[in-house]
CSV table of C-alpha atoms in Angstrom, one decimal:
chain,number,residue,atom,x,y,z
X,1,MET,CA,61.2,98.6,159.0
X,2,THR,CA,61.7,101.9,157.1
X,3,SER,CA,64.6,103.8,155.7
X,4,SER,CA,65.0,107.0,153.9
X,5,SER,CA,64.8,105.3,150.5
X,6,GLU,CA,62.7,102.1,150.9
X,7,VAL,CA,60.2,100.2,152.9
X,8,TYR,CA,60.7,96.5,153.6
X,9,ILE,CA,60.0,93.7,156.1
X,10,GLU,CA,62.9,92.4,158.0
X,11,GLY,CA,64.0,88.9,157.0
X,12,THR,CA,62.2,88.9,153.7
X,13,SER,CA,63.7,89.0,150.2
X,14,ASP,CA,63.2,92.8,150.2
X,15,ASP,CA,65.5,93.2,153.3
X,16,PRO,CA,68.8,94.8,152.2
X,17,VAL,CA,70.7,92.5,154.6
X,18,VAL,CA,69.1,89.4,153.1
X,19,ARG,CA,69.9,90.7,149.6
X,20,ALA,CA,73.5,91.4,150.7
X,21,ARG,CA,74.0,87.9,152.0
X,22,ALA,CA,72.5,86.4,148.9
X,23,ALA,CA,74.9,88.6,146.7
X,24,VAL,CA,77.9,87.2,148.6
X,25,ARG,CA,76.6,83.6,148.3
X,26,ASP,CA,76.2,84.2,144.5
X,27,ALA,CA,79.7,85.5,144.2
X,28,HIS,CA,81.0,82.5,146.2
X,29,ASP,CA,79.1,80.1,143.9
X,30,ARG,CA,80.6,81.7,140.8
X,31,LEU,CA,84.0,81.4,142.4
X,32,ARG,CA,83.5,77.7,143.2
X,33,ALA,CA,82.2,77.0,139.8
X,34,GLY,CA,85.0,78.9,138.1
X,35,LEU,CA,87.6,77.0,140.0
X,36,ALA,CA,85.9,73.7,139.4
X,37,THR,CA,85.9,74.4,135.7
X,38,ALA,CA,89.5,75.5,135.7
X,39,VAL,CA,90.5,72.4,137.6
X,40,ARG,CA,88.6,69.8,135.5
X,41,GLY,CA,88.4,71.5,132.1
X,42,THR,CA,90.8,72.0,129.3
X,43,PRO,CA,91.9,75.6,128.7
X,44,GLN,CA,91.1,77.0,125.2
X,45,ASP,CA,92.8,79.9,123.5
X,46,GLY,CA,90.9,83.0,124.4
X,47,GLY,CA,88.5,80.9,126.5
X,48,GLN,CA,88.6,79.5,130.1
X,49,HIS,CA,91.7,79.8,132.2
X,50,GLY,CA,93.6,76.9,133.7
X,51,PRO,CA,93.8,76.5,137.5
X,52,VAL,CA,97.1,78.5,137.8
X,53,GLU,CA,95.6,81.5,136.0
X,54,PHE,CA,92.3,81.3,137.8
X,55,CYS,CA,93.9,81.1,141.3
X,56,THR,CA,96.5,83.8,140.7
X,57,GLY,CA,93.9,86.0,139.1
X,58,GLU,CA,90.2,85.8,140.0
X,59,LEU,CA,90.6,83.9,143.3
X,60,ARG,CA,93.3,86.1,144.6
X,61,ARG,CA,91.4,89.2,143.7
X,62,HIS,CA,88.4,87.9,145.6
X,63,LEU,CA,90.5,87.2,148.7
X,64,THR,CA,92.0,90.6,148.6
X,65,ALA,CA,88.6,92.4,148.1
X,66,THR,CA,87.1,90.4,151.0
X,67,GLU,CA,90.0,91.4,153.3
X,68,GLN,CA,89.6,95.1,152.4
X,69,THR,CA,85.9,95.1,153.1
X,70,LEU,CA,84.3,92.3,155.3
X,71,TYR,CA,87.4,91.4,157.2
X,72,ALA,CA,88.4,95.0,157.7
X,73,ALA,CA,85.0,95.9,159.2
X,74,ALA,CA,85.0,92.9,161.6
X,75,SER,CA,88.7,92.7,162.6
X,76,GLY,CA,88.7,95.5,165.2
X,77,ALA,CA,85.4,94.6,166.9
X,78,ALA,CA,85.6,92.6,170.1
X,79,GLY,CA,82.8,90.2,169.1
X,80,THR,CA,84.3,89.3,165.7
X,81,ARG,CA,88.1,89.7,166.1
X,82,LEU,CA,88.9,86.1,166.8
X,83,LEU,CA,86.6,85.0,163.9
X,84,VAL,CA,88.5,87.2,161.5
X,85,ARG,CA,91.8,85.9,162.8
X,86,ALA,CA,90.6,82.3,162.0
X,87,LEU,CA,89.4,83.3,158.6
X,88,ARG,CA,92.7,85.1,157.9
X,89,THR,CA,94.5,81.9,158.8
X,90,THR,CA,92.7,79.9,156.2
X,91,ALA,CA,93.0,82.7,153.7
X,92,GLY,CA,96.8,82.6,154.3
X,93,ALA,CA,96.8,78.9,153.7
X,94,LEU,CA,95.0,79.5,150.4
X,95,ASP,CA,97.5,82.1,149.5
X,96,ARG,CA,100.4,79.8,150.2
X,97,ARG,CA,98.8,77.0,148.2
X,98,ILE,CA,98.3,79.5,145.3
X,99,ASP,CA,102.0,80.4,145.4
X,100,GLY,CA,102.9,76.7,145.4
X,101,LEU,CA,100.5,76.1,142.5
X,102,ALA,CA,102.2,78.8,140.5
X,103,GLY,CA,105.6,77.2,141.1
X,104,ASP,CA,104.5,73.7,140.1
X,105,GLY,CA,106.0,72.5,136.8
X,106,ASP,CA,104.1,69.4,135.8
X,107,ALA,CA,100.4,68.9,135.1
X,108,ALA,CA,99.9,66.3,137.8
X,109,SER,CA,101.3,68.5,140.5
X,110,VAL,CA,99.2,71.5,139.3
X,111,ALA,CA,96.1,69.3,139.3
X,112,ALA,CA,96.8,68.0,142.8
X,113,GLY,CA,97.5,71.5,144.1
X,114,ALA,CA,94.4,72.9,142.5
X,115,ARG,CA,92.2,70.3,144.1
X,116,ALA,CA,93.8,71.1,147.5
X,117,VAL,CA,92.9,74.8,146.9
X,118,GLU,CA,89.4,73.8,146.0
X,119,ALA,CA,88.9,71.8,149.2
X,120,ILE,CA,90.2,74.6,151.5
X,121,LEU,CA,88.3,77.3,149.6
X,122,ASP,CA,85.0,75.5,150.0
X,123,VAL,CA,85.4,75.3,153.8
X,124,HIS,CA,86.6,78.9,153.9
X,125,LEU,CA,83.7,80.3,151.9
X,126,THR,CA,81.2,78.3,153.9
X,127,ALA,CA,82.5,79.8,157.1
X,128,GLU,CA,82.1,83.3,155.7
X,129,GLU,CA,78.5,82.6,154.6
X,130,THR,CA,77.4,80.9,157.8
X,131,VAL,CA,79.4,82.7,160.5
X,132,LEU,CA,80.9,86.0,159.3
X,133,LEU,CA,77.9,87.4,157.4
X,134,PRO,CA,75.4,86.8,160.3
X,135,ALA,CA,78.0,88.3,162.7
X,136,LEU,CA,78.4,91.4,160.6
X,137,ALA,CA,74.7,91.8,160.2
X,138,ASP,CA,74.4,92.0,164.0
X,139,LEU,CA,77.5,94.0,164.6
X,140,PRO,CA,76.7,97.5,166.0
X,141,GLY,CA,77.8,100.2,163.5
X,142,ALA,CA,78.4,97.8,160.7
X,143,ASP,CA,76.4,98.2,157.5
X,144,LEU,CA,76.4,94.8,155.8
X,145,PRO,CA,74.7,96.0,152.6
X,146,GLY,CA,77.2,98.8,152.3
X,147,LEU,CA,80.1,96.5,152.9
X,148,VAL,CA,78.9,94.1,150.2
X,149,ALA,CA,78.4,97.0,147.8
X,150,ASP,CA,82.1,97.9,148.5
X,151,LEU,CA,83.1,94.3,147.9
X,152,THR,CA,81.3,94.3,144.6
X,153,THR,CA,83.0,97.5,143.6
X,154,LEU,CA,86.4,96.0,144.2
X,155,LEU,CA,85.5,92.7,142.4
X,156,GLU,CA,84.4,94.7,139.4
X,157,GLY,CA,87.7,96.6,139.3
X,158,GLY,CA,86.6,99.8,141.0
X,159,ARG,CA,88.2,101.7,143.9
X,160,LEU,CA,86.8,102.7,147.2
X,161,ASP,CA,86.6,106.3,148.4
X,162,THR,CA,88.9,107.1,151.3
X,163,PRO,CA,88.1,110.7,152.2
X,164,SER,CA,90.3,112.4,154.9
X,165,VAL,CA,87.2,114.3,156.1
X,166,VAL,CA,83.8,112.7,156.7
X,167,ASP,CA,81.1,115.5,157.2
X,168,VAL,CA,77.9,113.9,158.3
X,169,ARG,CA,75.9,117.1,159.0
X,170,GLU,CA,73.8,116.7,155.9
X,171,ILE,CA,73.4,112.9,156.2
X,172,PRO,CA,70.2,111.5,157.8
X,173,HIS,CA,70.8,110.4,161.4
X,174,GLY,CA,70.2,106.7,160.8
X,175,GLN,CA,72.8,106.6,158.1
X,176,ARG,CA,75.6,108.5,159.9
X,177,HIS,CA,77.1,105.7,162.1
X,178,PRO,CA,77.3,103.1,159.3
X,179,ARG,CA,79.0,105.7,157.1
X,180,ILE,CA,81.5,106.4,159.8
X,181,PHE,CA,82.2,102.8,160.7
X,182,ALA,CA,82.6,101.9,157.0
X,183,ARG,CA,85.3,104.7,156.6
X,184,TYR,CA,87.0,103.4,159.8
X,185,ALA,CA,87.1,99.9,158.3
X,186,ARG,CA,89.2,101.1,155.4
X,187,LEU,CA,91.9,102.6,157.6
X,188,ALA,CA,95.3,101.0,157.9
X,189,PRO,CA,96.9,100.8,161.3
X,190,GLY,CA,98.0,104.4,162.2
X,191,GLU,CA,95.7,106.1,159.7
X,192,GLY,CA,92.8,108.3,160.6
X,193,PHE,CA,90.1,110.7,159.3
X,194,VAL,CA,88.3,113.7,160.7
X,195,LEU,CA,84.6,113.5,161.5
X,196,VAL,CA,82.6,116.7,161.2
X,197,ASN,CA,79.3,116.9,163.1
X,198,ASN,CA,76.8,119.4,164.4
X,199,HIS,CA,76.8,118.0,168.0
X,200,ASP,CA,79.2,116.2,170.3
X,201,PRO,CA,79.2,112.6,169.0
X,202,LYS,CA,79.2,111.0,172.5
X,203,PRO,CA,76.9,108.1,171.5
X,204,LEU,CA,79.2,107.2,168.6
X,205,ARG,CA,82.2,107.3,170.9
X,206,ARG,CA,80.5,104.8,173.3
X,207,GLU,CA,79.7,102.6,170.3
X,208,PHE,CA,83.4,102.6,169.3
X,209,GLU,CA,84.5,101.8,172.8
X,210,ALA,CA,82.0,98.9,172.9
X,211,THR,CA,82.8,97.4,169.5
X,212,HIS,CA,86.4,98.4,169.0
X,213,PRO,CA,88.0,98.5,172.5
X,214,GLY,CA,91.7,99.4,172.4
X,215,THR,CA,91.9,99.4,168.6
X,216,HIS,CA,90.8,103.0,167.8
X,217,THR,CA,91.9,106.5,168.7
X,218,TRP,CA,89.6,109.5,169.4
X,219,ASP,CA,90.9,113.0,169.6
X,220,TYR,CA,88.8,116.2,169.6
X,221,VAL,CA,90.0,118.8,167.1
X,222,GLU,CA,87.1,121.3,167.7
X,223,SER,CA,84.5,121.1,170.4
X,224,GLY,CA,81.5,123.3,169.4
X,225,PRO,CA,79.4,125.2,170.0
X,226,ASP,CA,78.2,124.8,166.4
X,227,VAL,CA,80.7,122.4,164.9
X,228,TRP,CA,82.6,119.4,166.4
X,229,ARG,CA,85.6,117.9,164.7
X,230,VAL,CA,87.0,114.6,165.9
X,231,ARG,CA,90.0,112.7,164.5
X,232,ILE,CA,89.1,109.0,164.6
X,233,GLY,CA,92.0,106.6,163.9
X,234,ARG,CA,92.9,103.0,163.9
X,235,ALA,CA,95.6,102.2,166.5
X,236,ALA,CA,99.1,101.7,165.2
X,237,ALA,CA,99.3,98.3,166.9
X,238,GLU,CA,96.0,96.6,167.3
X,239,GLY,CA,95.5,94.0,170.1
């Protein structure tokens, strides 16, 4: 398989999708190891954090970043909507456990709560690795390497671009749809952006209707003959 920037064989270590899945697993392994150390170790001044600090800090940041990238991309697609709903349920359980952990006063309660977080987290991350990532890799319009790059940006303290206008006229054809779907994934319900193209994006509309039925809006602002502008939005109340 070829792209505008590299040549690789699908399914090998050079495949961007394989590298993206490995990057997520590495991040998960670091999270598991960090929590295990926080649960079983002894915090030192200026050194490792205890379980409360780790869970309210690094773990919660990871959950938020995953929601804003991987979950956002899969939540509106018909084939992955229920999967994301299930993952959000366990993420919510983790969040409640973290809140309880922060309110625990004695060391024994903190330790017991942290071990509960650790057990739920392991199941949660395994589901992401074995079910969500393969589903995103196969989801039409989704760009798993791009989503993982966005996840990494957030985990490193960066911010994602949210342009109100996405002009794809100078973007190679094979990169247009992933760029558009990635921008769509960052929309909150009721928000939208304007797509600018040099032809009527009917194939893109069919792709949206197939993968995001009932959860997106599509309104022509300008219809040629040289420029097409379409406002693409996330429905205010998704099904």
